[in-house]
């Protein structure tokens, strides 16, 4: 596969180098791992659609209404676990 060059700020390059060094790998591999692990908007939408279809097939319903008290309670619960005081 042909190689290309990506221009980044010095700070970004230095951070990628530190991450690579800590992982005993290369900047090339750090960037490749990030790209492989990050979903594109299309991939995210497809994954959400598959998840909703699977939940619908099992009769599971998740309410998308942000004012729903159960949803608010769940968000507060997770915020507490994550240490978010807001």
Short mmCIF file of N, CA and C in Angstrom, two decimals:
data_model
loop_
_atom_site.label_atom_id
_atom_site.label_comp_id
_atom_site.label_asym_id
_atom_site.label_seq_id
_atom_site.Cartn_x
_atom_site.Cartn_y
_atom_site.Cartn_z
N UNK A 1 0.85 -1.17 0.00
CA UNK A 1 0.00 0.00 0.00
C UNK A 1 0.90 1.24 0.00
N UNK A 2 0.62 2.20 -0.87
CA UNK A 2 1.46 3.40 -0.90
C UNK A 2 1.30 4.23 0.39
N UNK A 3 2.35 4.90 0.79
CA UNK A 3 2.33 5.75 1.98
C UNK A 3 2.02 7.19 1.58
N UNK A 4 1.52 7.96 2.53
CA UNK A 4 1.23 9.36 2.32
C UNK A 4 1.71 10.14 3.53
N UNK A 5 1.68 11.44 3.45
CA UNK A 5 2.09 12.31 4.54
C UNK A 5 0.88 13.08 5.04
N UNK A 6 0.76 13.16 6.35
CA UNK A 6 -0.29 13.96 6.98
C UNK A 6 0.39 15.04 7.80
N UNK A 7 0.05 16.29 7.56
CA UNK A 7 0.67 17.38 8.29
C UNK A 7 -0.13 17.67 9.55
N UNK A 8 0.58 17.74 10.69
CA UNK A 8 -0.04 18.06 11.98
C UNK A 8 0.85 19.06 12.69
N UNK A 9 0.28 19.73 13.68
CA UNK A 9 1.07 20.64 14.50
C UNK A 9 2.13 19.87 15.28
N UNK A 10 3.17 20.57 15.68
CA UNK A 10 4.25 19.96 16.43
C UNK A 10 3.72 19.32 17.72
N UNK A 11 2.78 19.99 18.37
CA UNK A 11 2.23 19.45 19.62
C UNK A 11 1.53 18.11 19.39
N UNK A 12 0.80 18.01 18.29
CA UNK A 12 0.11 16.76 17.96
C UNK A 12 1.14 15.68 17.66
N UNK A 13 2.15 16.01 16.86
CA UNK A 13 3.20 15.04 16.55
C UNK A 13 3.88 14.54 17.81
N UNK A 14 4.21 15.47 18.72
CA UNK A 14 4.89 15.08 19.96
C UNK A 14 4.00 14.20 20.83
N UNK A 15 2.72 14.49 20.87
CA UNK A 15 1.80 13.67 21.65
C UNK A 15 1.68 12.27 21.04
N UNK A 16 1.55 12.21 19.73
CA UNK A 16 1.49 10.90 19.07
C UNK A 16 2.77 10.10 19.33
N UNK A 17 3.90 10.77 19.32
CA UNK A 17 5.18 10.10 19.60
C UNK A 17 5.20 9.56 21.03
N UNK A 18 4.72 10.35 21.98
CA UNK A 18 4.69 9.90 23.38
C UNK A 18 3.76 8.69 23.53
N UNK A 19 2.63 8.73 22.86
CA UNK A 19 1.68 7.60 22.90
C UNK A 19 2.33 6.37 22.28
N UNK A 20 2.99 6.56 21.15
CA UNK A 20 3.65 5.44 20.48
C UNK A 20 4.76 4.85 21.34
N UNK A 21 5.56 5.72 21.93
CA UNK A 21 6.66 5.24 22.78
C UNK A 21 6.13 4.44 23.97
N UNK A 22 5.07 4.94 24.59
CA UNK A 22 4.49 4.25 25.75
C UNK A 22 3.91 2.90 25.36
N UNK A 23 3.48 2.78 24.12
CA UNK A 23 2.89 1.53 23.62
C UNK A 23 3.91 0.65 22.91
N UNK A 24 5.17 1.10 22.87
CA UNK A 24 6.25 0.37 22.19
C UNK A 24 5.86 0.08 20.73
N UNK A 25 5.38 1.13 20.07
CA UNK A 25 4.96 1.00 18.68
C UNK A 25 5.37 2.27 17.94
N UNK A 26 4.81 2.47 16.77
CA UNK A 26 5.14 3.64 15.95
C UNK A 26 3.94 4.58 15.86
N UNK A 27 4.23 5.81 15.49
CA UNK A 27 3.15 6.77 15.25
C UNK A 27 2.22 6.23 14.16
N UNK A 28 2.81 5.62 13.15
CA UNK A 28 2.01 5.02 12.08
C UNK A 28 0.98 4.04 12.65
N UNK A 29 1.41 3.20 13.58
CA UNK A 29 0.50 2.21 14.16
C UNK A 29 -0.53 2.86 15.08
N UNK A 30 -0.13 3.90 15.82
CA UNK A 30 -1.08 4.62 16.68
C UNK A 30 -2.20 5.22 15.83
N UNK A 31 -1.82 5.86 14.73
CA UNK A 31 -2.83 6.47 13.85
C UNK A 31 -3.69 5.39 13.20
N UNK A 32 -3.08 4.29 12.78
CA UNK A 32 -3.85 3.20 12.17
C UNK A 32 -4.85 2.61 13.17
N UNK A 33 -4.41 2.43 14.43
CA UNK A 33 -5.32 1.91 15.46
C UNK A 33 -6.48 2.86 15.70
N UNK A 34 -6.18 4.16 15.78
CA UNK A 34 -7.23 5.15 15.99
C UNK A 34 -8.25 5.12 14.85
N UNK A 35 -7.76 5.06 13.63
CA UNK A 35 -8.65 5.03 12.47
C UNK A 35 -9.50 3.76 12.46
N UNK A 36 -8.91 2.64 12.85
CA UNK A 36 -9.64 1.37 12.86
C UNK A 36 -10.70 1.33 13.95
N UNK A 37 -10.46 2.04 15.06
CA UNK A 37 -11.37 1.99 16.20
C UNK A 37 -12.44 3.08 16.19
N UNK A 38 -12.30 4.05 15.31
CA UNK A 38 -13.24 5.17 15.27
C UNK A 38 -14.27 4.95 14.17
N UNK A 39 -15.54 4.97 14.55
CA UNK A 39 -16.61 4.77 13.58
C UNK A 39 -16.85 6.04 12.76
N UNK A 40 -17.12 5.86 11.48
CA UNK A 40 -17.54 6.98 10.65
C UNK A 40 -19.02 7.24 10.97
N UNK A 41 -19.55 8.41 10.61
CA UNK A 41 -20.98 8.65 10.86
C UNK A 41 -21.87 7.58 10.22
N UNK A 42 -21.51 7.12 9.04
CA UNK A 42 -22.30 6.07 8.37
C UNK A 42 -22.25 4.78 9.16
N UNK A 43 -21.06 4.38 9.61
CA UNK A 43 -20.93 3.15 10.40
C UNK A 43 -21.70 3.25 11.71
N UNK A 44 -21.65 4.41 12.35
CA UNK A 44 -22.38 4.61 13.60
C UNK A 44 -23.88 4.50 13.37
N UNK A 45 -24.39 5.12 12.31
CA UNK A 45 -25.82 5.04 12.00
C UNK A 45 -26.23 3.60 11.71
N UNK A 46 -25.39 2.87 10.98
CA UNK A 46 -25.71 1.46 10.68
C UNK A 46 -25.73 0.63 11.95
N UNK A 47 -24.76 0.85 12.84
CA UNK A 47 -24.71 0.12 14.11
C UNK A 47 -25.93 0.44 14.97
N UNK A 48 -26.32 1.71 15.02
CA UNK A 48 -27.50 2.09 15.78
C UNK A 48 -28.75 1.43 15.20
N UNK A 49 -28.86 1.41 13.88
CA UNK A 49 -30.02 0.78 13.24
C UNK A 49 -30.08 -0.71 13.55
N UNK A 50 -28.93 -1.38 13.49
CA UNK A 50 -28.89 -2.82 13.83
C UNK A 50 -29.28 -3.03 15.30
N UNK A 51 -28.79 -2.18 16.17
CA UNK A 51 -29.12 -2.30 17.59
C UNK A 51 -30.60 -2.09 17.85
N UNK A 52 -31.16 -1.07 17.21
CA UNK A 52 -32.60 -0.82 17.38
C UNK A 52 -33.42 -1.98 16.82
N UNK A 53 -33.01 -2.54 15.70
CA UNK A 53 -33.73 -3.67 15.12
C UNK A 53 -33.65 -4.88 16.05
N UNK A 54 -32.49 -5.11 16.63
CA UNK A 54 -32.34 -6.24 17.56
C UNK A 54 -33.20 -6.04 18.79
N UNK A 55 -33.23 -4.80 19.31
CA UNK A 55 -34.07 -4.54 20.49
C UNK A 55 -35.54 -4.70 20.14
N UNK A 56 -35.93 -4.20 18.98
CA UNK A 56 -37.33 -4.34 18.57
C UNK A 56 -37.71 -5.81 18.44
N UNK A 57 -36.80 -6.63 17.92
CA UNK A 57 -37.07 -8.06 17.75
C UNK A 57 -37.28 -8.76 19.08
N UNK A 58 -36.68 -8.23 20.14
CA UNK A 58 -36.84 -8.84 21.47
C UNK A 58 -37.88 -8.12 22.31
N UNK A 59 -38.49 -7.09 21.74
CA UNK A 59 -39.51 -6.35 22.48
C UNK A 59 -38.95 -5.31 23.43
N UNK A 60 -37.67 -5.01 23.33
CA UNK A 60 -37.02 -4.02 24.19
C UNK A 60 -37.25 -2.63 23.61
N UNK A 61 -37.60 -1.69 24.47
CA UNK A 61 -37.85 -0.33 24.02
C UNK A 61 -36.97 0.62 24.83
N UNK A 62 -36.30 1.51 24.14
CA UNK A 62 -35.55 2.58 24.80
C UNK A 62 -36.18 3.89 24.37
N UNK A 63 -36.60 4.65 25.36
CA UNK A 63 -37.27 5.91 25.09
C UNK A 63 -36.24 6.98 24.74
N UNK A 64 -36.41 7.63 23.60
CA UNK A 64 -35.49 8.68 23.16
C UNK A 64 -35.87 10.05 23.71
N UNK A 65 -36.94 10.14 24.48
CA UNK A 65 -37.40 11.42 25.01
C UNK A 65 -36.48 11.86 26.16
N UNK A 66 -35.71 12.95 25.98
CA UNK A 66 -34.78 13.37 27.03
C UNK A 66 -35.47 13.83 28.32
N UNK A 67 -36.78 14.11 28.25
CA UNK A 67 -37.49 14.53 29.46
C UNK A 67 -38.08 13.36 30.22
N UNK A 68 -37.95 12.15 29.70
CA UNK A 68 -38.48 10.96 30.35
C UNK A 68 -37.78 10.77 31.70
N UNK A 69 -38.54 10.63 32.80
CA UNK A 69 -37.92 10.49 34.13
C UNK A 69 -37.00 9.27 34.24
N UNK A 70 -37.36 8.16 33.60
CA UNK A 70 -36.49 6.98 33.66
C UNK A 70 -35.15 7.25 32.98
N UNK A 71 -35.21 7.95 31.86
CA UNK A 71 -33.97 8.29 31.15
C UNK A 71 -33.12 9.24 31.98
N UNK A 72 -33.77 10.23 32.61
CA UNK A 72 -33.04 11.17 33.45
C UNK A 72 -32.41 10.46 34.64
N UNK A 73 -33.13 9.51 35.22
CA UNK A 73 -32.58 8.75 36.35
C UNK A 73 -31.38 7.92 35.90
N UNK A 74 -31.48 7.32 34.74
CA UNK A 74 -30.37 6.51 34.23
C UNK A 74 -29.15 7.40 33.95
N UNK A 75 -29.38 8.57 33.38
CA UNK A 75 -28.27 9.48 33.10
C UNK A 75 -27.62 9.95 34.40
N UNK A 76 -28.44 10.23 35.40
CA UNK A 76 -27.90 10.65 36.70
C UNK A 76 -27.10 9.52 37.34
N UNK A 77 -27.59 8.28 37.20
CA UNK A 77 -26.89 7.13 37.73
C UNK A 77 -25.50 7.00 37.10
N UNK A 78 -25.43 7.07 35.76
CA UNK A 78 -24.15 6.93 35.07
C UNK A 78 -23.24 8.11 35.37
N UNK A 79 -23.81 9.29 35.47
CA UNK A 79 -22.98 10.46 35.81
C UNK A 79 -22.36 10.28 37.18
N UNK A 80 -23.12 9.70 38.12
CA UNK A 80 -22.59 9.44 39.45
C UNK A 80 -21.46 8.43 39.41
N UNK A 81 -21.62 7.39 38.60
CA UNK A 81 -20.55 6.38 38.48
C UNK A 81 -19.29 6.96 37.87
N UNK A 82 -19.48 7.88 36.94
CA UNK A 82 -18.34 8.48 36.24
C UNK A 82 -17.76 9.67 36.99
N UNK A 83 -18.39 10.03 38.11
CA UNK A 83 -17.86 11.14 38.91
C UNK A 83 -18.21 12.50 38.37
N UNK A 84 -19.24 12.58 37.53
CA UNK A 84 -19.66 13.86 36.94
C UNK A 84 -20.68 14.49 37.89
N UNK A 85 -20.34 15.64 38.43
CA UNK A 85 -21.20 16.30 39.41
C UNK A 85 -22.35 17.07 38.79
N UNK A 86 -22.39 17.19 37.46
CA UNK A 86 -23.45 17.99 36.82
C UNK A 86 -24.76 17.30 36.75
#
